[in-house]
mmCIF file of N, CA and C in Angstrom:
data_model
loop_
_atom_site.group_PDB
_atom_site.id
_atom_site.type_symbol
_atom_site.label_atom_id
_atom_site.label_comp_id
_atom_site.label_asym_id
_atom_site.label_seq_id
_atom_site.Cartn_x
_atom_site.Cartn_y
_atom_site.Cartn_z
ATOM 1 N N UNK A 1 -53.497 14.514 114.087
ATOM 2 C CA UNK A 1 -52.796 14.060 112.916
ATOM 3 C C UNK A 1 -51.938 15.162 112.311
ATOM 4 N N UNK A 2 -52.437 16.391 112.247
ATOM 5 C CA UNK A 2 -51.689 17.488 111.654
ATOM 6 C C UNK A 2 -50.503 17.907 112.504
ATOM 7 N N UNK A 3 -50.646 17.778 113.840
ATOM 8 C CA UNK A 3 -49.548 18.170 114.731
ATOM 9 C C UNK A 3 -48.375 17.213 114.570
ATOM 10 N N UNK A 4 -48.670 15.933 114.430
ATOM 11 C CA UNK A 4 -47.612 14.936 114.276
ATOM 12 C C UNK A 4 -46.860 15.169 112.964
ATOM 13 N N UNK A 5 -47.581 15.449 111.902
ATOM 14 C CA UNK A 5 -46.957 15.693 110.604
ATOM 15 C C UNK A 5 -46.102 16.960 110.646
ATOM 16 N N UNK A 6 -46.582 18.004 111.330
ATOM 17 C CA UNK A 6 -45.810 19.241 111.456
ATOM 18 C C UNK A 6 -44.554 19.005 112.279
ATOM 19 N N UNK A 7 -44.668 18.222 113.359
ATOM 20 C CA UNK A 7 -43.502 17.929 114.201
ATOM 21 C C UNK A 7 -42.463 17.129 113.426
ATOM 22 N N UNK A 8 -42.906 16.190 112.608
ATOM 23 C CA UNK A 8 -41.965 15.413 111.796
ATOM 24 C C UNK A 8 -41.279 16.305 110.765
ATOM 25 N N UNK A 9 -42.042 17.237 110.184
ATOM 26 C CA UNK A 9 -41.453 18.163 109.210
ATOM 27 C C UNK A 9 -40.407 19.059 109.843
ATOM 28 N N UNK A 10 -40.693 19.564 111.048
ATOM 29 C CA UNK A 10 -39.719 20.410 111.758
ATOM 30 C C UNK A 10 -38.489 19.590 112.139
ATOM 31 N N UNK A 11 -38.700 18.354 112.572
ATOM 32 C CA UNK A 11 -37.572 17.489 112.924
ATOM 33 C C UNK A 11 -36.689 17.187 111.730
ATOM 34 N N UNK A 12 -37.310 16.898 110.604
ATOM 35 C CA UNK A 12 -36.524 16.652 109.383
ATOM 36 C C UNK A 12 -35.738 17.892 108.973
ATOM 37 N N UNK A 13 -36.371 19.047 109.084
ATOM 38 C CA UNK A 13 -35.685 20.296 108.741
ATOM 39 C C UNK A 13 -34.487 20.527 109.643
ATOM 40 N N UNK A 14 -34.655 20.305 110.954
ATOM 41 C CA UNK A 14 -33.542 20.514 111.893
ATOM 42 C C UNK A 14 -32.403 19.542 111.638
ATOM 43 N N UNK A 15 -32.730 18.293 111.348
ATOM 44 C CA UNK A 15 -31.681 17.303 111.062
ATOM 45 C C UNK A 15 -30.924 17.689 109.800
ATOM 46 N N UNK A 16 -31.637 18.134 108.771
ATOM 47 C CA UNK A 16 -30.978 18.548 107.530
ATOM 48 C C UNK A 16 -30.118 19.785 107.755
ATOM 49 N N UNK A 17 -30.610 20.743 108.545
ATOM 50 C CA UNK A 17 -29.854 21.967 108.801
ATOM 51 C C UNK A 17 -28.566 21.675 109.569
ATOM 52 N N UNK A 18 -28.653 20.811 110.577
ATOM 53 C CA UNK A 18 -27.463 20.448 111.355
ATOM 54 C C UNK A 18 -26.480 19.674 110.473
ATOM 55 N N UNK A 19 -26.989 18.789 109.622
ATOM 56 C CA UNK A 19 -26.118 18.042 108.715
ATOM 57 C C UNK A 19 -25.380 18.951 107.749
ATOM 58 N N UNK A 20 -26.076 19.947 107.221
ATOM 59 C CA UNK A 20 -25.420 20.889 106.312
ATOM 60 C C UNK A 20 -24.380 21.734 107.039
ATOM 61 N N UNK A 21 -24.670 22.125 108.270
ATOM 62 C CA UNK A 21 -23.697 22.919 109.035
ATOM 63 C C UNK A 21 -22.444 22.099 109.323
ATOM 64 N N UNK A 22 -22.622 20.836 109.683
ATOM 65 C CA UNK A 22 -21.469 19.968 109.957
ATOM 66 C C UNK A 22 -20.663 19.742 108.677
ATOM 67 N N UNK A 23 -21.346 19.521 107.558
ATOM 68 C CA UNK A 23 -20.643 19.330 106.284
ATOM 69 C C UNK A 23 -19.877 20.587 105.898
ATOM 70 N N UNK A 24 -20.460 21.753 106.127
ATOM 71 C CA UNK A 24 -19.774 23.017 105.804
ATOM 72 C C UNK A 24 -18.506 23.181 106.645
ATOM 73 N N UNK A 25 -18.589 22.840 107.913
ATOM 74 C CA UNK A 25 -17.413 22.946 108.791
ATOM 75 C C UNK A 25 -16.334 21.962 108.341
ATOM 76 N N UNK A 26 -16.726 20.736 108.014
ATOM 77 C CA UNK A 26 -15.744 19.743 107.584
ATOM 78 C C UNK A 26 -15.078 20.139 106.264
ATOM 79 N N UNK A 27 -15.863 20.664 105.328
ATOM 80 C CA UNK A 27 -15.269 21.103 104.063
ATOM 81 C C UNK A 27 -14.342 22.295 104.262
ATOM 82 N N UNK A 28 -14.700 23.196 105.155
ATOM 83 C CA UNK A 28 -13.824 24.336 105.433
ATOM 84 C C UNK A 28 -12.515 23.881 106.071
ATOM 85 N N UNK A 29 -12.595 22.948 107.009
ATOM 86 C CA UNK A 29 -11.381 22.426 107.635
ATOM 87 C C UNK A 29 -10.511 21.684 106.616
ATOM 88 N N UNK A 30 -11.128 20.934 105.735
ATOM 89 C CA UNK A 30 -10.377 20.230 104.697
ATOM 90 C C UNK A 30 -9.696 21.221 103.756
ATOM 91 N N UNK A 31 -10.397 22.285 103.399
ATOM 92 C CA UNK A 31 -9.803 23.293 102.518
ATOM 93 C C UNK A 31 -8.637 23.994 103.210
ATOM 94 N N UNK A 32 -8.793 24.310 104.496
ATOM 95 C CA UNK A 32 -7.689 24.954 105.230
ATOM 96 C C UNK A 32 -6.477 24.026 105.315
ATOM 97 N N UNK A 33 -6.723 22.749 105.574
ATOM 98 C CA UNK A 33 -5.617 21.793 105.654
ATOM 99 C C UNK A 33 -4.935 21.643 104.296
ATOM 100 N N UNK A 34 -5.714 21.572 103.229
ATOM 101 C CA UNK A 34 -5.142 21.444 101.892
ATOM 102 C C UNK A 34 -4.350 22.690 101.509
ATOM 103 N N UNK A 35 -4.889 23.847 101.823
ATOM 104 C CA UNK A 35 -4.189 25.091 101.530
ATOM 105 C C UNK A 35 -2.885 25.188 102.327
ATOM 106 N N UNK A 36 -2.923 24.785 103.584
ATOM 107 C CA UNK A 36 -1.713 24.775 104.407
ATOM 108 C C UNK A 36 -0.668 23.805 103.880
ATOM 109 N N UNK A 37 -1.108 22.621 103.442
ATOM 110 C CA UNK A 37 -0.170 21.646 102.872
ATOM 111 C C UNK A 37 0.455 22.158 101.580
ATOM 112 N N UNK A 38 -0.346 22.803 100.742
ATOM 113 C CA UNK A 38 0.212 23.363 99.508
ATOM 114 C C UNK A 38 1.229 24.459 99.801
ATOM 115 N N UNK A 39 0.931 25.295 100.782
ATOM 116 C CA UNK A 39 1.881 26.351 101.158
ATOM 117 C C UNK A 39 3.162 25.737 101.730
ATOM 118 N N UNK A 40 3.035 24.702 102.547
ATOM 119 C CA UNK A 40 4.209 24.035 103.117
ATOM 120 C C UNK A 40 5.045 23.373 102.031
ATOM 121 N N UNK A 41 4.397 22.721 101.078
ATOM 122 C CA UNK A 41 5.130 22.093 99.979
ATOM 123 C C UNK A 41 5.873 23.148 99.169
ATOM 124 N N UNK A 42 5.215 24.261 98.875
ATOM 125 C CA UNK A 42 5.869 25.325 98.107
ATOM 126 C C UNK A 42 7.057 25.897 98.889
ATOM 127 N N UNK A 43 6.892 26.114 100.193
ATOM 128 C CA UNK A 43 7.972 26.661 101.009
ATOM 129 C C UNK A 43 9.160 25.696 101.073
ATOM 130 N N UNK A 44 8.877 24.424 101.349
ATOM 131 C CA UNK A 44 9.966 23.449 101.449
ATOM 132 C C UNK A 44 10.649 23.229 100.106
ATOM 133 N N UNK A 45 9.874 23.226 99.046
ATOM 134 C CA UNK A 45 10.449 23.069 97.719
ATOM 135 C C UNK A 45 11.344 24.251 97.368
ATOM 136 N N UNK A 46 10.878 25.451 97.661
ATOM 137 C CA UNK A 46 11.662 26.655 97.355
ATOM 138 C C UNK A 46 12.924 26.703 98.204
ATOM 139 N N UNK A 47 12.833 26.287 99.466
ATOM 140 C CA UNK A 47 14.018 26.316 100.321
ATOM 141 C C UNK A 47 15.027 25.240 99.904
ATOM 142 N N UNK A 48 14.556 24.144 99.312
ATOM 143 C CA UNK A 48 15.464 23.107 98.839
ATOM 144 C C UNK A 48 16.185 23.571 97.580
ATOM 145 N N UNK A 49 15.431 24.021 96.586
ATOM 146 C CA UNK A 49 16.035 24.472 95.343
ATOM 147 C C UNK A 49 15.036 25.309 94.547
ATOM 148 N N UNK A 50 15.288 26.605 94.427
ATOM 149 C CA UNK A 50 14.370 27.442 93.638
ATOM 150 C C UNK A 50 14.304 27.028 92.168
ATOM 151 N N UNK A 51 15.423 26.561 91.611
ATOM 152 C CA UNK A 51 15.425 26.147 90.203
ATOM 153 C C UNK A 51 14.536 24.929 89.979
ATOM 154 N N UNK A 52 14.632 23.937 90.875
ATOM 155 C CA UNK A 52 13.784 22.757 90.745
ATOM 156 C C UNK A 52 12.314 23.111 90.965
ATOM 157 N N UNK A 53 12.058 24.074 91.828
ATOM 158 C CA UNK A 53 10.685 24.508 92.068
ATOM 159 C C UNK A 53 10.090 25.122 90.810
ATOM 160 N N UNK A 54 10.831 25.986 90.164
ATOM 161 C CA UNK A 54 10.346 26.618 88.938
ATOM 162 C C UNK A 54 10.224 25.577 87.828
ATOM 163 N N UNK A 55 11.185 24.672 87.731
ATOM 164 C CA UNK A 55 11.114 23.618 86.723
ATOM 165 C C UNK A 55 9.906 22.706 86.973
ATOM 166 N N UNK A 56 9.662 22.359 88.226
ATOM 167 C CA UNK A 56 8.498 21.529 88.559
ATOM 168 C C UNK A 56 7.191 22.241 88.259
ATOM 169 N N UNK A 57 7.133 23.541 88.546
ATOM 170 C CA UNK A 57 5.922 24.309 88.229
ATOM 171 C C UNK A 57 5.711 24.368 86.717
ATOM 172 N N UNK A 58 6.801 24.494 85.961
ATOM 173 C CA UNK A 58 6.687 24.488 84.504
ATOM 174 C C UNK A 58 6.206 23.150 83.976
ATOM 175 N N UNK A 59 6.741 22.056 84.516
ATOM 176 C CA UNK A 59 6.297 20.728 84.088
ATOM 177 C C UNK A 59 4.836 20.486 84.450
ATOM 178 N N UNK A 60 4.439 20.937 85.628
ATOM 179 C CA UNK A 60 3.039 20.810 86.029
ATOM 180 C C UNK A 60 2.139 21.632 85.114
ATOM 181 N N UNK A 61 2.597 22.807 84.720
ATOM 182 C CA UNK A 61 1.823 23.643 83.790
ATOM 183 C C UNK A 61 1.682 22.964 82.433
ATOM 184 N N UNK A 62 2.766 22.378 81.918
ATOM 185 C CA UNK A 62 2.677 21.648 80.656
ATOM 186 C C UNK A 62 1.745 20.450 80.765
ATOM 187 N N UNK A 63 1.802 19.742 81.879
ATOM 188 C CA UNK A 63 0.922 18.597 82.122
ATOM 189 C C UNK A 63 -0.542 19.042 82.090
ATOM 190 N N UNK A 64 -0.854 20.125 82.801
ATOM 191 C CA UNK A 64 -2.234 20.605 82.833
ATOM 192 C C UNK A 64 -2.671 21.170 81.486
ATOM 193 N N UNK A 65 -1.764 21.829 80.778
ATOM 194 C CA UNK A 65 -2.107 22.357 79.453
ATOM 195 C C UNK A 65 -2.392 21.213 78.477
ATOM 196 N N UNK A 66 -1.587 20.157 78.538
ATOM 197 C CA UNK A 66 -1.835 18.998 77.677
ATOM 198 C C UNK A 66 -3.161 18.336 78.040
ATOM 199 N N UNK A 67 -3.453 18.267 79.330
ATOM 200 C CA UNK A 67 -4.737 17.702 79.765
ATOM 201 C C UNK A 67 -5.912 18.534 79.290
ATOM 202 N N UNK A 68 -5.781 19.862 79.331
ATOM 203 C CA UNK A 68 -6.851 20.728 78.836
ATOM 204 C C UNK A 68 -7.021 20.535 77.331
ATOM 205 N N UNK A 69 -5.924 20.427 76.630
ATOM 206 C CA UNK A 69 -5.979 20.226 75.189
ATOM 207 C C UNK A 69 -6.653 18.896 74.866
ATOM 208 N N UNK A 70 -6.304 17.850 75.591
ATOM 209 C CA UNK A 70 -6.909 16.536 75.365
ATOM 210 C C UNK A 70 -8.392 16.540 75.734
ATOM 211 N N UNK A 71 -8.746 17.289 76.750
ATOM 212 C CA UNK A 71 -10.132 17.303 77.211
ATOM 213 C C UNK A 71 -11.034 18.066 76.254
ATOM 214 N N UNK A 72 -10.582 19.203 75.755
ATOM 215 C CA UNK A 72 -11.451 20.084 74.987
ATOM 216 C C UNK A 72 -11.356 19.931 73.470
ATOM 217 N N UNK A 73 -10.436 19.149 72.971
ATOM 218 C CA UNK A 73 -10.361 18.979 71.518
ATOM 219 C C UNK A 73 -11.371 17.925 71.086
ATOM 220 N N UNK A 74 -11.646 17.874 69.789
ATOM 221 C CA UNK A 74 -12.598 16.882 69.304
ATOM 222 C C UNK A 74 -11.954 15.508 69.378
ATOM 223 N N UNK A 75 -12.616 14.578 70.031
ATOM 224 C CA UNK A 75 -11.982 13.263 70.227
ATOM 225 C C UNK A 75 -11.942 12.443 68.942
ATOM 226 N N UNK A 76 -10.873 11.698 68.813
ATOM 227 C CA UNK A 76 -10.756 10.752 67.700
ATOM 228 C C UNK A 76 -11.483 9.474 68.105
ATOM 229 N N UNK A 77 -11.713 8.638 67.129
ATOM 230 C CA UNK A 77 -12.346 7.366 67.451
ATOM 231 C C UNK A 77 -11.349 6.487 68.185
ATOM 232 N N UNK A 78 -11.838 5.745 69.129
ATOM 233 C CA UNK A 78 -10.964 4.884 69.909
ATOM 234 C C UNK A 78 -10.709 5.475 71.279
ATOM 235 N N UNK A 79 -9.981 4.756 72.054
ATOM 236 C CA UNK A 79 -9.694 5.176 73.423
ATOM 237 C C UNK A 79 -8.395 5.946 73.503
ATOM 238 N N UNK A 80 -8.308 6.801 74.511
ATOM 239 C CA UNK A 80 -7.041 7.485 74.790
ATOM 240 C C UNK A 80 -6.155 6.534 75.574
ATOM 241 N N UNK A 81 -4.870 6.603 75.290
ATOM 242 C CA UNK A 81 -3.936 5.714 75.979
ATOM 243 C C UNK A 81 -2.757 6.500 76.511
ATOM 244 N N UNK A 82 -2.151 5.952 77.525
ATOM 245 C CA UNK A 82 -0.908 6.486 78.057
ATOM 246 C C UNK A 82 -1.017 7.886 78.619
ATOM 247 N N UNK A 83 -0.112 8.746 78.165
ATOM 248 C CA UNK A 83 -0.026 10.114 78.662
ATOM 249 C C UNK A 83 -1.290 10.904 78.372
ATOM 250 N N UNK A 84 -1.912 10.670 77.237
ATOM 251 C CA UNK A 84 -3.135 11.394 76.885
ATOM 252 C C UNK A 84 -4.253 11.092 77.883
ATOM 253 N N UNK A 85 -4.396 9.844 78.263
ATOM 254 C CA UNK A 85 -5.427 9.476 79.233
ATOM 255 C C UNK A 85 -5.102 10.048 80.608
ATOM 256 N N UNK A 86 -3.832 10.000 80.992
ATOM 257 C CA UNK A 86 -3.427 10.521 82.292
ATOM 258 C C UNK A 86 -3.666 12.022 82.399
ATOM 259 N N UNK A 87 -3.293 12.759 81.377
ATOM 260 C CA UNK A 87 -3.480 14.202 81.431
ATOM 261 C C UNK A 87 -4.941 14.578 81.276
ATOM 262 N N UNK A 88 -5.712 13.794 80.528
ATOM 263 C CA UNK A 88 -7.137 14.070 80.378
ATOM 264 C C UNK A 88 -7.882 13.862 81.690
ATOM 265 N N UNK A 89 -7.382 13.000 82.550
ATOM 266 C CA UNK A 89 -7.972 12.811 83.878
ATOM 267 C C UNK A 89 -7.389 13.818 84.873
ATOM 268 N N UNK A 90 -6.125 14.141 84.732
ATOM 269 C CA UNK A 90 -5.456 15.049 85.681
ATOM 270 C C UNK A 90 -5.949 16.479 85.598
ATOM 271 N N UNK A 91 -6.294 16.938 84.397
ATOM 272 C CA UNK A 91 -6.750 18.310 84.244
ATOM 273 C C UNK A 91 -8.067 18.578 84.970
ATOM 274 N N UNK A 92 -9.105 17.770 84.776
ATOM 275 C CA UNK A 92 -10.337 18.035 85.537
ATOM 276 C C UNK A 92 -10.161 17.875 87.044
ATOM 277 N N UNK A 93 -9.306 16.953 87.458
ATOM 278 C CA UNK A 93 -9.061 16.791 88.891
ATOM 279 C C UNK A 93 -8.396 18.039 89.469
ATOM 280 N N UNK A 94 -7.437 18.596 88.750
ATOM 281 C CA UNK A 94 -6.788 19.825 89.208
ATOM 282 C C UNK A 94 -7.758 21.001 89.186
ATOM 283 N N UNK A 95 -8.619 21.046 88.174
ATOM 284 C CA UNK A 95 -9.603 22.123 88.093
ATOM 285 C C UNK A 95 -10.598 22.042 89.246
ATOM 286 N N UNK A 96 -11.030 20.848 89.588
ATOM 287 C CA UNK A 96 -11.970 20.697 90.702
ATOM 288 C C UNK A 96 -11.300 21.044 92.039
ATOM 289 N N UNK A 97 -10.041 20.693 92.189
ATOM 290 C CA UNK A 97 -9.314 21.065 93.404
ATOM 291 C C UNK A 97 -9.176 22.576 93.503
ATOM 292 N N UNK A 98 -8.888 23.226 92.381
ATOM 293 C CA UNK A 98 -8.769 24.684 92.386
ATOM 294 C C UNK A 98 -10.101 25.341 92.711
ATOM 295 N N UNK A 99 -11.192 24.828 92.167
ATOM 296 C CA UNK A 99 -12.500 25.375 92.487
ATOM 297 C C UNK A 99 -12.855 25.153 93.956
ATOM 298 N N UNK A 100 -12.515 23.977 94.473
ATOM 299 C CA UNK A 100 -12.756 23.683 95.882
ATOM 300 C C UNK A 100 -12.011 24.677 96.770
ATOM 301 N N UNK A 101 -10.740 24.913 96.452
ATOM 302 C CA UNK A 101 -9.963 25.874 97.240
ATOM 303 C C UNK A 101 -10.486 27.290 97.062
ATOM 304 N N UNK A 102 -10.970 27.623 95.880
ATOM 305 C CA UNK A 102 -11.506 28.951 95.641
ATOM 306 C C UNK A 102 -12.741 29.196 96.494
ATOM 307 N N UNK A 103 -13.646 28.237 96.534
ATOM 308 C CA UNK A 103 -14.895 28.440 97.260
ATOM 309 C C UNK A 103 -14.747 28.269 98.770
ATOM 310 N N UNK A 104 -13.999 27.280 99.202
ATOM 311 C CA UNK A 104 -13.885 27.023 100.635
ATOM 312 C C UNK A 104 -12.600 27.566 101.248
ATOM 313 N N UNK A 105 -11.519 27.585 100.499
ATOM 314 C CA UNK A 105 -10.231 28.045 101.040
ATOM 315 C C UNK A 105 -10.172 29.552 101.237
ATOM 316 N N UNK A 106 -10.888 30.300 100.400
ATOM 317 C CA UNK A 106 -10.847 31.762 100.549
ATOM 318 C C UNK A 106 -11.633 32.217 101.771
ATOM 319 N N UNK A 107 -12.581 31.431 102.222
ATOM 320 C CA UNK A 107 -13.330 31.775 103.426
ATOM 321 C C UNK A 107 -12.665 31.256 104.686
ATOM 322 N N UNK A 108 -11.478 30.734 104.546
ATOM 323 C CA UNK A 108 -10.768 30.152 105.682
ATOM 324 C C UNK A 108 -10.245 31.260 106.594
ATOM 325 N N UNK A 109 -10.617 31.204 107.851
ATOM 326 C CA UNK A 109 -10.161 32.203 108.814
ATOM 327 C C UNK A 109 -8.842 31.811 109.472
ATOM 328 N N UNK A 110 -8.257 30.703 109.036
ATOM 329 C CA UNK A 110 -7.007 30.253 109.644
ATOM 330 C C UNK A 110 -5.811 31.030 109.111
ATOM 331 N N UNK A 111 -6.002 31.781 108.034
ATOM 332 C CA UNK A 111 -4.879 32.542 107.484
ATOM 333 C C UNK A 111 -4.804 33.805 108.241
#
């Protein structure tokens, strides 16, 4: 009885370890692909028009700053509508993407 339970425990451990290794590889590949796409977008945008690239980066910065302001200020009663709701959702999404790239993209050996 004890041998069977030990064998099941070792089997569960091996399955979990292999699953985590596969998930780590997939997340690393996704981060490398995302980082490569961002670099390609920046390169193509800059080669098309440096002024539009800087203007777009400024607009994106204002969008994220407004989202941070909407997220961290004391909420009023009622629901957020329109631009406030969009930026309040966009800021955490951008923050999570940045954290994802920070943790998985920096360990990318494809660079």
